[in-house]
């Protein structure tokens, strides 16, 4: 028994010595790969096969797989496995136990003028799709466990301006159940990490991976980077020729749940988002990358929440126009938050006047391009609610953009939005066509109804409007059925801060000037027809003509009727003022001098009182 053990030990020692000779290792390596190369027409070369009969371990050095252009497809500096696996290799059977790989160099390449990658050409050699001869097995390479360290992966497409598409360094991988069966590859990737030349670092990636000629699957995918964490499933569906136009042909199906993405890392690949921002999201994704659907999206970042279905076109193609088709179930944010999150995609196109809305919520549909918006949305804001069915053009110059459509405001604080203290909340329905979102550039035609509007601390009800609004100018018709102000207005009213201009004809059926906060008397009711052509900002600098016909005025003392009443105000040299009054029913004459309107009553009193010697002015 002892003698037998000594003989076996001697055989192992001598075998190890023999197999350690370089010439023997080279011959073994050539023998191991010859059958595979002859059968599949591949160029696989192993520089040295190291065998130890004592430790039952062995290794392959300088494993080189050549592509069809005689460049590197795979190169492995050293591969360690068991001697049983080498026995299979000698039979042309690449069934390994555990494999440890050091310094793998994987170069995926599409040569200039070609559409297929060198890997696809290699796969075709393993399985060209034609029926195999009876008894001919498919190419098979398997391992129960693969450990890859200190490796590199590079994807090069010589048909692109920037040929290097992906470049991963410091690649490490631990995978179980690794299998190449004909053109199909599968593995349980338990641990993977790498560093991209664009600065993106992946600390840990795990997934059940499978590759076929029609599909690439990443089931149970988890990716962790220094700032982000993704959890979901990812599938690529394709014909292999589609890889020549990956962004427009390869179909993506994905599901992500409770995932977090830092925009600082996304900007390393696509620099369109805000710095220092991160989002948490759930989503179902499908489509090609340049026509991508994101369904059931729920995204949250700071005080911004987005829920809905979205379609992005040409997101990764700057040569073609970008568009976003949004079905928004709920989008809550603010002007400043969106500017911070999406400074280059959408943020810079938002109207500056949106900053006055505060926190807002949008529900509805919108189709957005680089220069236009077609929206049917409900908008709830800090200053009120609204509905819009509107098309905006020249969106790149949003403060001067043109638009056409329908707008409804509900308890909307127009004064806060337009920065006009005389205005308050309003509820209205308008058809609009024009341009501008800020008062300096506003120029729009409106037709519609004002159900209520606060002006000068009075809430006007039931007004119909048709005309042009420009800055603080209105030129058109206005019919009021308010209980305290019934009138029909046609003409122009410009209430700009520098100079007011009124040129209109109005038929006033009833105006309670007290309730309208125009006059402070306890009773002040006016009826009649008014024709006005004046300019000015106060009663003391107004110039022009005012004509009243078939007029009545009621105050606390009496009711006064007159057929015609005309007032003309003008200024001469040294700002001397002249007011001409022509009313055969009341008074005809003029007043001339330097005076203020509020002093007119006392001036008349003094003029009449001067007749009497005992009058004290």
Coordinates of C-alpha atoms in Angstrom, one line a residue:
X1 CA 0.0 0.0 0.0
X2 CA 2.8 2.4 0.9
X3 CA 4.7 1.4 -2.2
X4 CA 1.6 2.3 -4.3
X5 CA 1.2 5.7 -2.7
X6 CA 4.9 6.4 -3.3
X7 CA 4.5 5.5 -7.0
X8 CA 1.5 7.8 -7.4
X9 CA 3.3 10.6 -5.6
X10 CA 6.4 10.1 -7.9
X11 CA 4.1 10.1 -11.0
X12 CA 2.5 13.4 -9.8
X13 CA 5.9 15.0 -9.2
X14 CA 7.3 13.9 -12.5
X15 CA 4.1 14.9 -14.3
X16 CA 4.2 18.3 -12.7
X17 CA 7.9 18.7 -13.7
X18 CA 7.1 17.7 -17.3
X19 CA 4.0 19.9 -17.5
X20 CA 5.9 22.8 -16.1
X21 CA 8.3 22.8 -19.1
X22 CA 7.5 25.8 -21.4
X23 CA 7.6 23.7 -24.5
X24 CA 5.1 21.2 -23.1
X25 CA 2.8 24.0 -21.9
X26 CA 2.9 25.5 -25.3
X27 CA 2.1 22.2 -27.0
X28 CA -0.7 21.6 -24.6
X29 CA -2.2 25.0 -25.3
X30 CA -2.0 24.5 -29.1
X31 CA -3.6 21.1 -28.8
X32 CA -6.4 22.4 -26.6
X33 CA -7.5 25.2 -29.0
X34 CA -6.9 23.4 -32.3
X35 CA -10.1 21.4 -32.2
X36 CA -12.2 24.5 -31.4
X37 CA -10.5 26.6 -34.1
X38 CA -10.9 23.8 -36.7
X39 CA -14.5 23.2 -35.9
X40 CA -15.7 26.9 -35.7
X41 CA -13.2 28.8 -37.8
X42 CA -12.2 30.9 -34.9
X43 CA -8.8 32.3 -34.0
X44 CA -8.3 31.4 -30.3
X45 CA -4.8 31.2 -29.1
X46 CA -3.4 30.2 -25.6
X47 CA 0.3 31.1 -25.1
X48 CA 0.8 28.7 -22.2
X49 CA -1.2 26.0 -20.3
X50 CA 0.2 25.5 -16.8
X51 CA -0.7 22.2 -15.1
X52 CA 0.0 21.0 -11.6
X53 CA -0.9 17.4 -10.7
X54 CA -0.1 18.1 -7.0
X55 CA -2.5 20.9 -6.4
X56 CA -5.0 19.9 -9.1
X57 CA -5.0 23.5 -10.2
X58 CA -4.0 24.8 -13.6
X59 CA -3.9 28.0 -15.5
X60 CA -4.0 29.6 -18.9
X61 CA -1.7 32.4 -19.8
X62 CA -2.0 34.8 -22.7
X63 CA -5.5 33.7 -23.8
X64 CA -6.1 35.7 -27.1
X65 CA -9.3 35.7 -29.2
X66 CA -8.7 37.5 -32.5
X67 CA -11.5 39.4 -34.3
X68 CA -12.0 39.2 -38.1
X69 CA -9.7 42.2 -38.6
X70 CA -6.9 40.4 -36.7
X71 CA -7.3 42.9 -33.8
X72 CA -8.0 42.0 -30.2
X73 CA -11.5 40.9 -29.3
X74 CA -10.6 39.3 -25.9
X75 CA -7.2 39.0 -24.2
X76 CA -6.7 37.4 -20.8
X77 CA -3.4 37.8 -19.0
X78 CA -4.0 34.8 -16.8
X79 CA -6.9 32.4 -16.2
X80 CA -6.9 30.0 -13.3
X81 CA -9.1 26.9 -13.1
X82 CA -9.0 23.2 -12.0
X83 CA -7.2 20.4 -13.8
X84 CA -10.5 18.7 -14.5
X85 CA -11.5 21.7 -16.5
X86 CA -8.3 21.4 -18.5
X87 CA -9.2 17.8 -19.2
X88 CA -12.4 19.0 -20.8
X89 CA -10.5 21.7 -22.7
X90 CA -8.2 19.0 -24.2
X91 CA -11.3 17.4 -25.6
X92 CA -12.4 20.7 -27.1
X93 CA -15.0 21.0 -24.4
X94 CA -14.9 24.3 -22.6
X95 CA -16.6 23.3 -19.4
X96 CA -14.8 24.9 -16.4
X97 CA -15.4 24.8 -12.7
X98 CA -14.3 28.0 -11.0
X99 CA -12.5 30.5 -13.1
X100 CA -10.3 33.3 -11.9
X101 CA -9.4 35.8 -14.6
X102 CA -6.8 38.5 -14.2
X103 CA -6.5 41.5 -16.6
X104 CA -9.2 40.8 -19.2
X105 CA -9.2 43.2 -22.1
X106 CA -12.5 43.1 -24.1
X107 CA -12.6 45.4 -27.1
X108 CA -16.0 45.6 -28.8
X109 CA -15.6 47.4 -32.2
X110 CA -17.5 48.4 -35.3
X111 CA -15.1 49.1 -38.1
X112 CA -15.5 52.0 -40.5
X113 CA -18.1 51.3 -43.1
X114 CA -19.4 48.2 -41.3
X115 CA -22.6 47.7 -39.4
X116 CA -21.8 44.6 -37.3
X117 CA -19.5 44.6 -34.4
X118 CA -16.5 42.2 -34.2
X119 CA -18.4 40.3 -31.5
X120 CA -21.3 39.7 -33.8
X121 CA -19.0 38.4 -36.5
X122 CA -17.4 36.1 -33.9
X123 CA -20.8 34.9 -32.7
X124 CA -21.8 34.1 -36.3
X125 CA -18.8 31.7 -36.5
X126 CA -20.1 29.9 -33.4
X127 CA -23.6 29.6 -34.8
X128 CA -24.4 30.9 -38.3
X129 CA -28.1 29.9 -37.9
X130 CA -27.9 27.0 -40.3
X131 CA -28.8 23.4 -39.2
X132 CA -25.8 21.6 -37.7
X133 CA -24.7 18.2 -38.9
X134 CA -26.0 15.4 -36.8
X135 CA -24.0 14.8 -33.7
X136 CA -22.4 18.3 -33.9
X137 CA -22.9 20.1 -30.6
X138 CA -23.2 23.9 -30.4
X139 CA -20.3 25.9 -29.1
X140 CA -20.3 25.7 -25.4
X141 CA -18.3 27.4 -22.7
X142 CA -19.5 27.3 -19.1
X143 CA -18.2 27.9 -15.6
X144 CA -19.9 27.5 -12.2
X145 CA -18.2 30.7 -11.0
X146 CA -16.2 33.4 -12.7
X147 CA -14.1 36.0 -10.9
X148 CA -12.6 38.7 -13.1
X149 CA -10.3 41.4 -11.8
X150 CA -8.3 44.4 -13.0
X151 CA -10.0 44.3 -16.4
X152 CA -11.0 46.7 -19.2
X153 CA -13.9 47.0 -21.6
X154 CA -14.0 49.4 -24.6
X155 CA -16.7 49.9 -27.2
X156 CA -15.5 51.7 -30.4
X157 CA -17.5 52.7 -33.4
X158 CA -15.3 54.1 -36.2
X159 CA -18.4 55.4 -38.0
X160 CA -19.0 58.1 -35.3
X161 CA -17.3 61.4 -34.8
X162 CA -16.3 60.4 -31.3
X163 CA -15.3 56.8 -32.0
X164 CA -14.9 55.7 -28.4
X165 CA -18.5 55.2 -27.1
X166 CA -17.7 53.4 -23.8
X167 CA -14.5 53.0 -22.0
X168 CA -14.6 51.1 -18.7
X169 CA -11.5 50.6 -16.6
X170 CA -10.8 48.9 -13.2
X171 CA -13.5 46.4 -14.2
X172 CA -14.1 43.6 -11.6
X173 CA -16.8 40.9 -11.8
X174 CA -18.0 38.0 -9.8
X175 CA -20.6 35.8 -11.7
X176 CA -22.1 32.4 -11.2
X177 CA -23.6 29.9 -13.8
X178 CA -21.7 31.5 -16.6
X179 CA -22.7 29.9 -19.9
X180 CA -22.0 30.5 -23.6
X181 CA -24.1 28.2 -25.7
X182 CA -23.8 28.9 -29.4
X183 CA -24.6 32.6 -29.8
X184 CA -26.3 32.9 -26.4
X185 CA -24.6 34.2 -23.2
X186 CA -26.1 34.0 -19.7
X187 CA -24.7 34.7 -16.2
X188 CA -25.7 35.5 -12.7
X189 CA -23.7 38.6 -12.1
X190 CA -23.3 38.8 -8.3
X191 CA -20.9 41.7 -8.1
X192 CA -19.6 44.1 -10.8
X193 CA -17.8 47.4 -10.5
X194 CA -16.0 49.7 -13.0
X195 CA -14.9 53.2 -13.7
X196 CA -15.9 55.1 -16.9
X197 CA -13.6 57.4 -18.7
X198 CA -16.3 60.1 -18.5
X199 CA -15.9 60.1 -14.7
X200 CA -18.8 57.9 -13.8
X201 CA -18.0 55.2 -11.2
X202 CA -20.2 52.1 -10.6
X203 CA -19.6 50.7 -7.1
X204 CA -21.8 47.7 -7.5
X205 CA -23.9 46.1 -10.2
X206 CA -25.9 42.9 -9.8
X207 CA -28.2 41.3 -12.3
X208 CA -29.3 38.0 -14.0
X209 CA -27.9 38.6 -17.5
X210 CA -28.8 36.9 -20.7
X211 CA -27.8 37.8 -24.3
X212 CA -29.3 36.3 -27.5
X213 CA -29.4 37.4 -31.1
X214 CA -32.7 39.1 -30.5
X215 CA -32.6 40.2 -26.9
X216 CA -30.4 41.3 -24.0
X217 CA -31.9 41.0 -20.5
X218 CA -30.8 42.5 -17.2
X219 CA -33.3 41.0 -14.7
X220 CA -33.3 41.9 -11.1
X221 CA -30.9 44.8 -11.9
X222 CA -29.4 46.8 -9.1
X223 CA -26.8 49.6 -9.7
X224 CA -25.1 51.6 -7.0
X225 CA -22.8 54.5 -7.7
X226 CA -21.4 57.0 -5.1
X227 CA -24.5 59.2 -5.4
X228 CA -27.2 57.0 -7.2
X229 CA -29.1 53.7 -6.7
X230 CA -31.2 52.0 -9.4
X231 CA -33.4 48.9 -8.8
X232 CA -35.4 47.3 -11.5
X233 CA -35.4 45.2 -14.7
X234 CA -34.0 46.2 -18.1
X235 CA -34.5 44.5 -21.5
X236 CA -33.1 45.4 -25.0
X237 CA -35.0 43.9 -28.0
X238 CA -33.5 44.1 -31.4
X239 CA -32.4 42.6 -34.7
X240 CA -28.7 42.5 -34.6
X241 CA -28.4 45.0 -37.5
X242 CA -30.2 47.5 -35.2
X243 CA -27.0 48.0 -33.2
X244 CA -25.7 50.1 -36.1
X245 CA -28.3 52.7 -35.1
X246 CA -28.7 51.9 -31.4
X247 CA -30.5 55.1 -30.4
X248 CA -33.2 54.8 -33.0
X249 CA -33.6 51.1 -33.6
X250 CA -32.9 49.1 -30.3
X251 CA -36.1 48.8 -28.3
X252 CA -35.8 49.3 -24.5
X253 CA -38.2 47.9 -21.9
X254 CA -37.5 48.7 -18.3
X255 CA -39.1 48.9 -14.9
X256 CA -37.6 50.9 -12.1
X257 CA -38.8 51.1 -8.5
X258 CA -37.7 53.2 -5.5
X259 CA -34.6 54.4 -7.5
X260 CA -32.5 57.4 -6.9
X261 CA -30.5 59.3 -9.5
X262 CA -28.1 62.2 -8.9
X263 CA -28.1 64.7 -11.7
X264 CA -24.3 65.4 -11.2
X265 CA -23.7 61.8 -12.4
X266 CA -26.2 62.0 -15.3
X267 CA -24.6 65.2 -16.5
X268 CA -21.3 63.3 -17.0
X269 CA -23.2 61.5 -19.8
X270 CA -25.9 64.1 -20.8
X271 CA -25.2 67.6 -19.5
X272 CA -28.7 69.1 -19.4
X273 CA -29.8 69.0 -15.8
X274 CA -29.2 71.0 -12.6
X275 CA -26.2 70.7 -10.5
X276 CA -26.4 69.3 -7.0
X277 CA -29.9 67.9 -7.6
X278 CA -31.1 64.3 -7.2
X279 CA -34.5 62.6 -7.9
X280 CA -36.3 59.6 -6.5
X281 CA -38.5 57.8 -9.0
X282 CA -40.6 54.8 -10.1
X283 CA -41.3 54.3 -13.8
X284 CA -42.0 51.9 -16.6
X285 CA -40.0 52.6 -19.7
X286 CA -40.4 51.4 -23.3
X287 CA -39.3 52.5 -26.8
X288 CA -36.1 53.4 -28.5
X289 CA -33.9 56.0 -26.8
X290 CA -34.8 58.7 -29.2
X291 CA -38.6 57.9 -29.0
X292 CA -38.9 56.9 -25.3
X293 CA -42.1 56.3 -23.4
X294 CA -42.0 56.7 -19.6
X295 CA -45.3 55.4 -18.2
X296 CA -46.5 55.6 -14.6
X297 CA -43.7 57.9 -13.7
X298 CA -43.6 59.1 -10.2
X299 CA -40.6 61.4 -9.5
X300 CA -39.8 63.5 -6.5
X301 CA -37.0 66.0 -5.8
X302 CA -37.0 68.7 -3.1
X303 CA -40.5 70.3 -3.5
X304 CA -41.0 69.1 -7.0
X305 CA -43.3 66.0 -7.7
X306 CA -44.1 64.6 -11.1
X307 CA -46.6 61.9 -11.8
X308 CA -47.8 60.9 -15.3
X309 CA -47.0 59.4 -18.7
X310 CA -44.4 61.0 -20.9
X311 CA -42.9 60.5 -24.4
X312 CA -39.5 62.0 -25.2
X313 CA -38.4 62.3 -28.9
X314 CA -34.8 63.0 -29.9
X315 CA -33.6 63.3 -26.4
X316 CA -30.2 62.1 -27.4
X317 CA -30.1 63.6 -30.9
X318 CA -29.3 67.3 -31.0
X319 CA -29.5 67.3 -34.9
X320 CA -33.2 66.7 -34.8
X321 CA -35.9 68.7 -32.9
X322 CA -36.6 67.6 -29.3
X323 CA -40.3 67.1 -28.3
X324 CA -42.0 66.0 -25.1
X325 CA -45.6 64.7 -25.1
X326 CA -46.8 64.8 -21.5
X327 CA -49.9 63.4 -19.9
X328 CA -49.6 65.0 -16.5
X329 CA -51.6 63.4 -13.7
X330 CA -49.9 65.7 -11.2
X331 CA -46.9 68.0 -11.6
X332 CA -46.2 70.1 -8.6
X333 CA -43.3 72.5 -8.6
X334 CA -42.4 76.2 -8.9
X335 CA -40.6 78.4 -11.4
X336 CA -37.4 78.4 -9.5
X337 CA -37.4 74.7 -8.7
X338 CA -37.9 73.8 -12.4
X339 CA -35.2 76.2 -13.4
X340 CA -32.8 74.5 -11.0
X341 CA -33.8 70.9 -12.1
X342 CA -34.0 71.5 -15.8
X343 CA -31.9 74.5 -16.7
X344 CA -31.1 73.4 -20.3
X345 CA -34.1 71.2 -21.2
X346 CA -37.1 73.3 -20.2
X347 CA -36.1 75.6 -17.4
X348 CA -34.8 78.5 -19.5
X349 CA -38.0 78.4 -21.6
X350 CA -40.4 79.0 -18.7
X351 CA -41.9 82.5 -18.6
X352 CA -40.3 84.8 -16.0
X353 CA -43.8 85.8 -15.0
X354 CA -44.3 82.2 -13.7
X355 CA -42.2 83.2 -10.7
X356 CA -45.2 85.0 -9.4
X357 CA -47.3 81.8 -9.3
X358 CA -45.4 80.4 -6.4
X359 CA -45.9 76.7 -5.8
X360 CA -48.1 75.4 -8.6
X361 CA -49.8 72.1 -9.7
X362 CA -50.5 71.2 -13.3
X363 CA -52.8 68.5 -14.5
X364 CA -53.5 67.8 -18.2
X365 CA -51.8 67.2 -21.5
X366 CA -49.0 69.2 -23.2
X367 CA -46.9 68.7 -26.3
X368 CA -43.7 70.6 -25.9
X369 CA -40.9 71.3 -28.5
X370 CA -37.8 73.5 -28.4
X371 CA -40.0 76.4 -29.7
X372 CA -43.6 75.6 -29.0
X373 CA -46.2 74.3 -26.5
X374 CA -49.6 72.9 -27.2
X375 CA -51.3 72.5 -23.9
X376 CA -54.7 71.6 -22.4
X377 CA -54.0 71.9 -18.6
X378 CA -55.5 72.8 -15.3
X379 CA -53.2 75.0 -13.2
X380 CA -53.6 75.5 -9.5
X381 CA -51.2 78.2 -8.1
X382 CA -50.6 80.3 -5.0
X383 CA -52.4 83.2 -6.7
X384 CA -55.4 81.2 -8.0
X385 CA -56.5 78.6 -10.4
X386 CA -56.8 78.4 -14.2
X387 CA -57.5 76.3 -17.2
X388 CA -55.8 76.7 -20.6
X389 CA -56.3 75.2 -24.0
X390 CA -53.6 77.1 -25.8
X391 CA -50.8 76.9 -28.4
X392 CA -47.6 78.9 -27.7
X393 CA -45.0 79.6 -30.4
X394 CA -41.5 81.1 -30.3
X395 CA -41.1 79.4 -26.9
X396 CA -37.3 80.1 -27.0
X397 CA -38.2 83.8 -26.4
X398 CA -40.9 83.1 -23.9
X399 CA -41.5 86.6 -22.5
X400 CA -42.3 87.6 -26.1
X401 CA -43.9 84.4 -27.2
X402 CA -47.0 84.3 -29.4
X403 CA -50.1 82.3 -28.4
X404 CA -53.6 81.4 -29.4
X405 CA -56.3 79.6 -27.5
X406 CA -58.6 79.7 -24.5
X407 CA -57.9 80.7 -20.9
X408 CA -60.1 80.4 -17.9
X409 CA -59.1 82.1 -14.5
X410 CA -60.8 81.1 -11.2
X411 CA -60.3 83.4 -8.2
X412 CA -56.9 84.4 -9.8
X413 CA -55.1 87.3 -8.1
X414 CA -54.5 89.4 -11.2
X415 CA -53.1 92.3 -9.2
X416 CA -50.4 90.1 -7.7
X417 CA -49.6 88.5 -11.0
X418 CA -49.4 91.8 -12.9
X419 CA -48.0 93.9 -10.0
X420 CA -51.0 96.3 -10.2
X421 CA -52.3 97.3 -6.7
X422 CA -55.6 98.4 -8.1
X423 CA -56.5 94.9 -9.3
X424 CA -57.5 91.9 -7.2
X425 CA -59.0 88.5 -7.8
X426 CA -60.8 87.7 -11.0
X427 CA -62.8 84.9 -12.6
X428 CA -63.0 84.9 -16.4
X429 CA -63.2 83.0 -19.6
X430 CA -61.2 84.5 -22.5
X431 CA -60.3 83.5 -26.1
X432 CA -56.9 85.0 -26.7
X433 CA -54.5 85.6 -29.5
X434 CA -51.4 87.6 -29.3
X435 CA -47.9 87.7 -27.7
X436 CA -46.0 88.5 -24.5
X437 CA -46.2 87.3 -20.9
X438 CA -44.9 90.4 -19.1
X439 CA -46.7 93.7 -19.2
X440 CA -44.0 95.5 -21.1
X441 CA -44.4 93.1 -24.0
X442 CA -48.1 92.2 -23.7
X443 CA -50.0 92.6 -26.9
X444 CA -53.1 90.3 -27.2
X445 CA -56.6 90.3 -28.5
X446 CA -59.2 89.0 -26.1
X447 CA -62.9 88.0 -26.5
X448 CA -64.8 86.6 -23.5
X449 CA -66.6 87.2 -20.3
X450 CA -65.4 88.4 -16.9
X451 CA -67.6 86.8 -14.2
X452 CA -66.0 88.9 -11.5
X453 CA -63.0 91.2 -11.1
X454 CA -61.8 93.3 -8.2
X455 CA -60.8 96.8 -9.1
X456 CA -60.2 99.7 -6.8
X457 CA -61.6 97.6 -3.9
X458 CA -64.9 96.8 -5.7
X459 CA -65.9 93.4 -7.1
X460 CA -67.4 94.0 -10.6
X461 CA -69.7 91.2 -11.8
X462 CA -70.8 90.0 -15.3
X463 CA -68.7 91.9 -17.9
X464 CA -68.3 91.0 -21.6
X465 CA -65.0 92.0 -23.2
X466 CA -63.8 92.2 -26.8
X467 CA -60.7 94.1 -27.7
X468 CA -56.9 94.5 -27.6
X469 CA -54.9 94.5 -24.4
X470 CA -51.4 95.9 -24.7
X471 CA -49.3 96.6 -21.6
X472 CA -52.0 98.5 -19.6
X473 CA -54.0 99.6 -22.6
X474 CA -57.5 98.4 -23.6
X475 CA -58.9 99.2 -27.0
X476 CA -62.2 97.6 -27.8
X477 CA -65.7 97.1 -26.3
X478 CA -66.8 96.4 -22.7
X479 CA -70.3 95.7 -21.6
X480 CA -71.1 95.6 -17.9
X481 CA -74.2 94.1 -16.3
X482 CA -73.0 94.6 -12.8
X483 CA -75.8 95.7 -10.5
X484 CA -74.0 98.9 -9.6
X485 CA -72.4 99.6 -13.0
X486 CA -74.5 98.9 -16.1
X487 CA -72.8 100.4 -19.2
X488 CA -71.7 99.8 -22.8
X489 CA -68.1 101.0 -23.5
X490 CA -66.4 101.3 -26.9
X491 CA -63.0 102.9 -27.3
X492 CA -59.6 103.1 -25.7
X493 CA -58.5 103.2 -22.1
X494 CA -54.8 103.4 -21.4
X495 CA -53.9 103.4 -17.7
X496 CA -50.1 103.3 -18.0
X497 CA -48.2 104.7 -15.1
X498 CA -46.6 107.6 -17.0
X499 CA -49.7 108.9 -18.8
X500 CA -53.3 107.8 -18.9
X501 CA -55.3 108.2 -22.1
X502 CA -59.0 107.7 -22.5
X503 CA -60.8 108.0 -25.9
X504 CA -64.2 106.3 -25.8
X505 CA -67.9 106.5 -26.0
X506 CA -69.9 105.0 -23.1
X507 CA -73.6 104.6 -22.5
X508 CA -74.2 104.4 -18.8
X509 CA -77.5 103.0 -17.7
X510 CA -76.6 103.1 -14.0
X511 CA -73.5 103.8 -12.0
X512 CA -73.4 104.0 -8.3
X513 CA -70.2 106.0 -7.9
X514 CA -70.2 105.6 -4.1
X515 CA -70.4 101.8 -4.2
X516 CA -67.8 101.7 -6.9
X517 CA -65.4 103.7 -4.6
X518 CA -65.1 106.5 -7.1
X519 CA -66.8 109.2 -5.0
X520 CA -67.0 109.4 -1.2
X521 CA -70.4 111.0 -1.0
X522 CA -73.1 109.0 0.8
X523 CA -75.2 109.0 -2.4
X524 CA -73.7 109.4 -5.9
X525 CA -75.6 107.8 -8.8
X526 CA -74.9 108.7 -12.4
X527 CA -76.8 107.9 -15.6
X528 CA -76.2 109.1 -19.2
X529 CA -74.0 109.0 -22.2
X530 CA -70.3 109.9 -22.0
X531 CA -67.9 110.8 -24.8
X532 CA -64.3 111.2 -23.5
X533 CA -61.0 112.1 -25.1
X534 CA -58.6 113.0 -22.4
X535 CA -55.0 112.3 -21.2
X536 CA -53.5 112.6 -17.8
X537 CA -52.8 110.7 -14.6
X538 CA -54.7 112.9 -12.1
X539 CA -57.6 115.3 -12.1
X540 CA -55.0 118.1 -11.8
X541 CA -53.1 117.3 -15.0
X542 CA -55.9 116.0 -17.3
X543 CA -56.3 117.7 -20.7
X544 CA -59.0 117.0 -23.3
X545 CA -62.8 117.0 -23.7
X546 CA -65.6 115.3 -21.9
X547 CA -69.1 115.4 -23.2
X548 CA -72.2 114.2 -21.3
X549 CA -75.7 113.9 -23.0
X550 CA -79.1 112.9 -21.6
X551 CA -77.5 112.8 -18.2
X552 CA -78.7 112.6 -14.6
X553 CA -76.8 112.8 -11.4
X554 CA -78.2 112.1 -7.9
X555 CA -76.5 113.0 -4.7
X556 CA -77.7 113.4 -1.1
X557 CA -79.2 116.8 -1.9
X558 CA -81.1 116.2 -5.1
X559 CA -81.3 114.7 -8.6
X560 CA -80.0 116.8 -11.5
X561 CA -81.0 116.4 -15.1
X562 CA -79.4 118.0 -18.2
X563 CA -79.3 117.4 -21.9
X564 CA -75.8 118.5 -22.7
X565 CA -72.8 119.1 -20.6
X566 CA -69.3 119.6 -22.0
X567 CA -66.1 120.2 -20.2
X568 CA -62.7 121.0 -21.8
X569 CA -59.5 121.2 -19.9
X570 CA -56.3 122.8 -21.3
X571 CA -53.0 124.3 -20.2
X572 CA -51.4 127.4 -21.5
X573 CA -48.1 129.2 -20.8
X574 CA -46.7 128.9 -17.3
X575 CA -49.0 125.9 -16.8
X576 CA -52.0 128.2 -16.5
X577 CA -55.1 126.0 -16.6
X578 CA -58.4 126.7 -18.4
X579 CA -61.5 124.8 -17.8
X580 CA -64.4 125.6 -20.2
X581 CA -67.9 124.5 -19.2
X582 CA -70.8 124.5 -21.6
X583 CA -74.2 123.4 -20.4
X584 CA -77.2 125.5 -21.2
X585 CA -79.2 123.6 -18.5
X586 CA -76.7 124.3 -15.7
X587 CA -73.9 126.7 -16.4
X588 CA -71.8 128.1 -19.2
X589 CA -68.4 129.8 -18.7
X590 CA -64.8 129.1 -17.9
X591 CA -62.2 129.1 -15.1
X592 CA -58.7 130.1 -15.7
X593 CA -55.6 130.1 -13.4
X594 CA -53.4 128.0 -11.3
X595 CA -55.6 125.8 -9.1
X596 CA -56.4 122.3 -8.1
X597 CA -59.7 120.5 -8.9
X598 CA -60.4 119.8 -5.3
X599 CA -60.4 123.6 -4.7
X600 CA -63.0 124.3 -7.4
X601 CA -66.0 124.3 -5.0
X602 CA -64.3 126.8 -2.6
X603 CA -63.1 129.0 -5.5
X604 CA -66.7 129.2 -6.8
X605 CA -67.9 129.9 -3.3
X606 CA -65.3 132.7 -2.9
X607 CA -66.3 134.2 -6.3
X608 CA -69.9 134.4 -5.4
X609 CA -69.3 135.5 -1.8
X610 CA -67.1 138.4 -2.9
X611 CA -70.3 140.2 -4.0
X612 CA -71.3 140.5 -0.4
X613 CA -69.3 142.9 1.9
X614 CA -69.8 140.7 5.0
X615 CA -68.5 137.5 3.3
X616 CA -65.4 136.0 4.8
X617 CA -63.5 133.9 2.1

